[in-house]
């Protein structure tokens, strides 16, 4: 069994899409939810899509946290802080929290193509303030379409990974590169998450105007930057 990945809020499209791609790549996935029955139902549906060899289970979020030390957070911004405060006692020492939260203005009733100003700089930096000190926070997967992740075709996009912990960032880039078509790129320190989170609002605007599933590609870097 591989080191399990717990996807907190894993019942939504972003969580199920990542779970599907990683399950197909042989990763062991735990779907987290506020409701254990919903987590189990979602896990069963992903397992059916990913194939009989895939390892996908479902648990309530705090049990999922306790069962894994790679945590992928895919909840709407309005739920991020409350959920992390609630989960803090269940997060094990040395865990990595990968945050995909986009602070969309829609969280507060505004437009989906705008972001909110966050006191800490970004949703990822807010997450870093809320988890235990020995937990490394990584920001990634903001610019990937959940709809495409839930499909079968390779993706056509890059994933920018930002963190103050180089080892956690490296592990996250390796996970991103397991998704067919994705190249993972070192985006520098966690403070750069602010920029990456805002790109998502721009992509949502493209999708609204052009009826598509926009992603981004970074060009012009030497080959080793994409490894
Ligand atoms: N959708 C995309 O294309 C995409 C792409 C990149 C990044 N993102 C970001 O990834 C995150 C998840 O996106 P999504 O579209 O999957 O979101 P979503 O469907 O709105 O929510 C995902 C899951 O989060 C849980 N949740 C909802 N409200 C919550 C709350 N107040 N407190 C705790 N848990 C709550 C729900 O699971 P339970 O009810 O089962 O607990 C829900 O199924 C967002 O921050 C989004 O901005 C999305």
Short mmCIF file of C-alpha atoms and ligand atoms in Angstrom, two decimals:
data_model
loop_
_atom_site.label_atom_id
_atom_site.label_comp_id
_atom_site.label_asym_id
_atom_site.label_seq_id
_atom_site.Cartn_x
_atom_site.Cartn_y
_atom_site.Cartn_z
CA UNK A 1 0.00 0.00 0.00
CA UNK A 2 1.30 3.47 -0.88
CA UNK A 3 1.36 6.33 1.65
CA UNK A 4 -2.34 7.31 1.79
CA UNK A 5 -3.61 10.70 0.66
CA UNK A 6 -6.64 12.04 2.57
CA UNK A 7 -8.73 14.42 0.48
CA UNK A 8 -10.65 16.65 2.91
CA UNK A 9 -13.88 17.85 1.32
CA UNK A 10 -13.20 15.12 -1.22
CA UNK A 11 -16.86 14.73 -2.21
CA UNK A 12 -16.89 17.83 -4.47
CA UNK A 13 -15.66 17.98 -8.08
CA UNK A 14 -12.10 19.13 -7.27
CA UNK A 15 -11.63 16.35 -4.69
CA UNK A 16 -13.19 13.57 -6.75
CA UNK A 17 -11.18 14.58 -9.82
CA UNK A 18 -7.84 14.48 -7.99
CA UNK A 19 -8.87 11.24 -6.26
CA UNK A 20 -9.75 9.61 -9.59
CA UNK A 21 -6.47 10.56 -11.26
CA UNK A 22 -4.35 9.53 -8.27
CA UNK A 23 -6.27 6.29 -7.74
CA UNK A 24 -5.63 5.42 -11.39
CA UNK A 25 -1.93 6.17 -10.81
CA UNK A 26 -1.87 3.62 -7.95
CA UNK A 27 -2.12 5.99 -4.99
CA UNK A 28 -4.14 5.02 -1.89
CA UNK A 29 -6.94 7.54 -1.43
CA UNK A 30 -9.13 8.38 1.55
CA UNK A 31 -12.11 10.59 0.72
CA UNK A 32 -12.96 12.90 3.62
CA UNK A 33 -16.35 14.48 4.20
CA UNK A 34 -18.36 16.00 7.05
CA UNK A 35 -20.58 12.95 6.59
CA UNK A 36 -18.98 9.49 6.66
CA UNK A 37 -21.79 7.89 4.61
CA UNK A 38 -21.31 10.51 1.85
CA UNK A 39 -17.55 9.89 1.95
CA UNK A 40 -18.08 6.13 1.53
CA UNK A 41 -20.56 6.57 -1.33
CA UNK A 42 -18.19 8.94 -3.14
CA UNK A 43 -15.25 6.59 -2.56
CA UNK A 44 -17.22 3.67 -4.02
CA UNK A 45 -18.14 5.71 -7.12
CA UNK A 46 -14.50 6.74 -7.66
CA UNK A 47 -13.29 3.18 -7.17
CA UNK A 48 -15.77 1.98 -9.78
CA UNK A 49 -14.45 4.56 -12.28
CA UNK A 50 -10.79 3.97 -11.43
CA UNK A 51 -10.98 0.17 -11.64
CA UNK A 52 -10.98 -2.82 -9.27
CA UNK A 53 -7.27 -2.50 -8.41
CA UNK A 54 -7.74 1.05 -7.10
CA UNK A 55 -7.61 1.75 -3.36
CA UNK A 56 -10.24 4.31 -2.36
CA UNK A 57 -12.04 4.50 0.99
CA UNK A 58 -14.22 7.12 2.65
CA UNK A 59 -14.28 8.55 6.19
CA UNK A 60 -15.43 11.58 8.14
CA UNK A 61 -12.81 14.37 7.72
CA UNK A 62 -11.19 14.06 11.17
CA UNK A 63 -10.82 10.27 10.84
CA UNK A 64 -9.32 10.80 7.38
CA UNK A 65 -6.81 13.27 8.86
CA UNK A 66 -5.78 10.81 11.54
CA UNK A 67 -5.30 8.05 8.96
CA UNK A 68 -2.95 9.93 6.59
CA UNK A 69 -0.08 12.39 6.66
CA UNK A 70 -0.61 13.75 3.15
CA UNK A 71 -3.74 15.92 3.36
CA UNK A 72 -5.33 17.50 0.29
CA UNK A 73 -7.79 20.29 1.13
CA UNK A 74 -10.59 20.84 -1.40
CA UNK A 75 -13.32 22.81 0.36
CA UNK A 76 -14.87 26.18 -0.57
CA UNK A 77 -13.14 29.20 0.97
CA UNK A 78 -16.07 29.90 3.27
CA UNK A 79 -15.52 26.52 4.97
CA UNK A 80 -11.71 26.47 5.04
CA UNK A 81 -10.94 28.20 8.35
CA UNK A 82 -13.73 26.58 10.38
CA UNK A 83 -12.87 23.12 9.07
CA UNK A 84 -9.12 23.50 9.75
CA UNK A 85 -9.78 24.71 13.32
CA UNK A 86 -12.03 21.70 13.88
CA UNK A 87 -9.50 19.27 12.35
CA UNK A 88 -6.39 20.67 14.08
CA UNK A 89 -6.33 18.07 16.91
CA UNK A 90 -6.61 15.22 14.36
CA UNK A 91 -3.73 16.35 12.12
CA UNK A 92 -0.66 14.24 12.86
CA UNK A 93 2.78 15.75 13.44
CA UNK A 94 4.86 16.11 10.28
CA UNK A 95 1.84 16.04 7.95
CA UNK A 96 1.76 17.92 4.66
CA UNK A 97 -1.36 19.94 3.88
CA UNK A 98 -1.82 20.70 0.18
CA UNK A 99 -4.30 23.54 -0.19
CA UNK A 100 -6.30 24.14 -3.39
CA UNK A 101 -8.66 26.72 -1.90
CA UNK A 102 -9.48 29.68 -4.11
CA UNK A 103 -10.87 32.64 -2.15
CA UNK A 104 -13.56 33.47 -4.69
CA UNK A 105 -15.81 36.44 -4.04
CA UNK A 106 -18.68 34.01 -4.68
CA UNK A 107 -17.97 32.64 -1.17
CA UNK A 108 -19.49 35.85 0.19
CA UNK A 109 -22.19 36.22 -2.44
CA UNK A 110 -19.98 38.08 -4.96
CA UNK A 111 -18.83 37.14 -8.45
CA UNK A 112 -17.02 33.86 -9.21
CA UNK A 113 -14.59 35.69 -11.48
CA UNK A 114 -13.23 37.84 -8.59
CA UNK A 115 -11.17 36.95 -5.54
CA UNK A 116 -11.42 38.27 -2.00
CA UNK A 117 -8.61 40.13 -0.26
CA UNK A 118 -7.18 37.86 2.47
CA UNK A 119 -5.50 39.44 5.49
CA UNK A 120 -2.73 36.79 5.48
CA UNK A 121 -2.11 37.28 1.72
CA UNK A 122 -3.73 34.09 0.40
CA UNK A 123 -6.01 31.24 1.40
CA UNK A 124 -2.91 29.01 1.65
CA UNK A 125 -1.21 31.41 4.09
CA UNK A 126 -4.42 31.49 6.12
CA UNK A 127 -4.31 27.67 6.21
CA UNK A 128 -0.66 27.82 7.39
CA UNK A 129 -1.75 29.93 10.38
CA UNK A 130 -4.45 27.43 11.34
CA UNK A 131 -2.63 24.08 11.22
CA UNK A 132 -0.22 22.84 13.92
CA UNK A 133 3.26 24.43 13.63
CA UNK A 134 5.02 21.25 12.49
CA UNK A 135 2.69 20.84 9.49
CA UNK A 136 3.99 22.00 6.09
CA UNK A 137 1.51 23.80 3.87
CA UNK A 138 1.77 23.62 0.09
CA UNK A 139 -0.38 25.55 -2.38
CA UNK A 140 -1.26 23.70 -5.61
CA UNK A 141 -3.95 22.59 -8.10
CA UNK A 142 -5.80 25.94 -8.20
CA UNK A 143 -5.65 26.28 -11.97
CA UNK A 144 -6.78 22.76 -12.92
CA UNK A 145 -10.34 22.25 -14.16
CA UNK A 146 -12.22 19.83 -11.90
CA UNK A 147 -14.46 18.90 -14.81
CA UNK A 148 -11.45 17.77 -16.86
CA UNK A 149 -9.92 15.98 -13.85
CA UNK A 150 -13.12 13.93 -13.58
CA UNK A 151 -12.85 12.86 -17.21
CA UNK A 152 -10.59 10.36 -18.93
CA UNK A 153 -8.50 12.49 -21.31
CA UNK A 154 -5.02 13.76 -20.46
CA UNK A 155 -5.03 17.34 -19.21
CA UNK A 156 -3.40 20.25 -21.00
CA UNK A 157 -2.15 22.37 -18.11
CA UNK A 158 0.64 23.05 -15.66
CA UNK A 159 0.36 22.99 -11.86
CA UNK A 160 2.25 25.71 -10.00
CA UNK A 161 3.40 24.51 -6.58
CA UNK A 162 4.29 27.02 -3.84
CA UNK A 163 5.64 26.20 -0.37
CA UNK A 164 8.21 27.25 2.20
CA UNK A 165 9.12 23.54 2.67
CA UNK A 166 11.15 22.24 -0.32
CA UNK A 167 10.53 18.55 0.54
CA UNK A 168 6.76 19.01 0.79
CA UNK A 169 6.81 20.97 -2.48
CA UNK A 170 8.81 18.19 -4.18
CA UNK A 171 6.33 15.53 -2.99
CA UNK A 172 3.44 17.64 -4.27
CA UNK A 173 5.11 18.14 -7.66
CA UNK A 174 5.57 14.35 -7.91
CA UNK A 175 1.85 13.86 -7.17
CA UNK A 176 0.86 16.51 -9.74
CA UNK A 177 3.04 14.86 -12.38
CA UNK A 178 1.11 11.60 -11.89
CA UNK A 179 -1.87 13.25 -13.59
CA UNK A 180 -1.54 12.59 -17.35
CA UNK A 181 -0.71 15.78 -19.26
CA UNK A 182 0.19 17.81 -16.17
CA UNK A 183 3.62 19.35 -15.68
CA UNK A 184 4.44 20.53 -12.16
CA UNK A 185 6.48 23.70 -11.71
CA UNK A 186 8.17 25.13 -8.62
CA UNK A 187 6.32 28.39 -7.95
CA UNK A 188 8.56 29.47 -5.08
CA UNK A 189 7.51 30.43 -1.57
CA UNK A 190 4.03 30.05 -0.09
CA UNK A 191 3.50 33.82 -0.37
CA UNK A 192 3.26 33.34 -4.17
CA UNK A 193 0.02 31.40 -3.61
CA UNK A 194 -1.70 34.80 -3.65
CA UNK A 195 -0.88 35.17 -7.34
CA UNK A 196 -1.75 31.59 -8.30
CA UNK A 197 -5.10 31.71 -6.47
CA UNK A 198 -6.00 34.89 -8.36
CA UNK A 199 -5.24 33.31 -11.75
CA UNK A 200 -8.19 30.97 -11.11
CA UNK A 201 -10.61 33.91 -11.07
CA UNK A 202 -9.22 34.93 -14.47
CA UNK A 203 -9.68 31.37 -15.79
CA UNK A 204 -13.28 31.30 -14.51
CA UNK A 205 -13.89 34.54 -16.42
CA UNK A 206 -12.49 32.88 -19.61
CA UNK A 207 -14.76 29.88 -19.03
CA UNK A 208 -17.82 32.09 -18.62
CA UNK A 209 -17.05 34.15 -21.73
CA UNK A 210 -15.86 31.35 -24.02
CA UNK A 211 -17.68 28.31 -22.55
CA UNK A 212 -14.54 26.24 -21.96
CA UNK A 213 -12.29 24.70 -19.31
CA UNK A 214 -9.23 26.96 -19.33
CA UNK A 215 -5.88 25.95 -17.88
CA UNK A 216 -2.40 27.48 -17.98
CA UNK A 217 0.95 26.50 -19.52
CA UNK A 218 4.23 28.14 -18.50
CA UNK A 219 6.68 28.33 -21.42
CA UNK A 220 10.30 29.27 -21.94
CA UNK A 221 11.92 27.49 -18.98
CA UNK A 222 14.70 24.88 -19.28
CA UNK A 223 13.50 21.23 -19.34
CA UNK A 224 14.54 20.57 -15.73
CA UNK A 225 12.01 23.19 -14.55
CA UNK A 226 9.20 20.92 -15.72
CA UNK A 227 10.48 17.76 -14.05
N1 LIG B 1 -14.05 23.14 -9.14
C1 LIG B 1 -12.91 23.46 -9.72
O1 LIG B 1 -12.75 23.40 -10.97
C2 LIG B 1 -11.73 23.86 -8.88
C3 LIG B 1 -10.47 23.92 -9.45
C4 LIG B 1 -9.39 24.29 -8.67
C5 LIG B 1 -9.57 24.63 -7.33
N2 LIG B 1 -10.83 24.57 -6.80
C6 LIG B 1 -11.00 24.93 -5.41
O2 LIG B 1 -11.07 23.71 -4.68
C7 LIG B 1 -12.02 23.83 -3.62
C8 LIG B 1 -13.10 22.79 -3.82
O3 LIG B 1 -13.76 23.00 -5.04
P1 LIG B 1 -15.12 22.22 -5.38
O4 LIG B 1 -15.63 22.80 -6.63
O5 LIG B 1 -14.88 20.75 -5.28
O6 LIG B 1 -16.02 22.73 -4.14
P2 LIG B 1 -17.44 22.28 -3.57
O7 LIG B 1 -18.05 21.23 -4.42
O8 LIG B 1 -18.24 23.52 -3.32
O9 LIG B 1 -17.05 21.69 -2.14
C9 LIG B 1 -16.26 20.53 -1.98
C10 LIG B 1 -16.70 19.81 -0.72
O10 LIG B 1 -16.41 20.60 0.41
C11 LIG B 1 -17.32 20.28 1.45
N3 LIG B 1 -17.84 21.52 2.01
C12 LIG B 1 -18.71 22.40 1.42
N4 LIG B 1 -18.94 23.44 2.23
C13 LIG B 1 -18.23 23.21 3.36
C14 LIG B 1 -18.07 23.91 4.57
N5 LIG B 1 -18.68 25.10 4.79
N6 LIG B 1 -17.29 23.37 5.52
C15 LIG B 1 -16.65 22.20 5.33
N7 LIG B 1 -16.77 21.48 4.19
C16 LIG B 1 -17.54 21.98 3.22
C17 LIG B 1 -18.44 19.44 0.83
O11 LIG B 1 -18.23 18.10 1.24
P3 LIG B 1 -19.11 17.39 2.40
O12 LIG B 1 -20.47 18.05 2.37
O13 LIG B 1 -19.15 15.98 1.90
O14 LIG B 1 -18.36 17.60 3.65
C18 LIG B 1 -18.21 19.56 -0.64
O15 LIG B 1 -18.56 18.42 -1.38
C19 LIG B 1 -12.53 25.27 -3.67
O16 LIG B 1 -11.84 26.09 -2.76
C20 LIG B 1 -12.27 25.69 -5.09
O17 LIG B 1 -12.09 27.09 -5.22
C21 LIG B 1 -11.90 24.18 -7.53
#
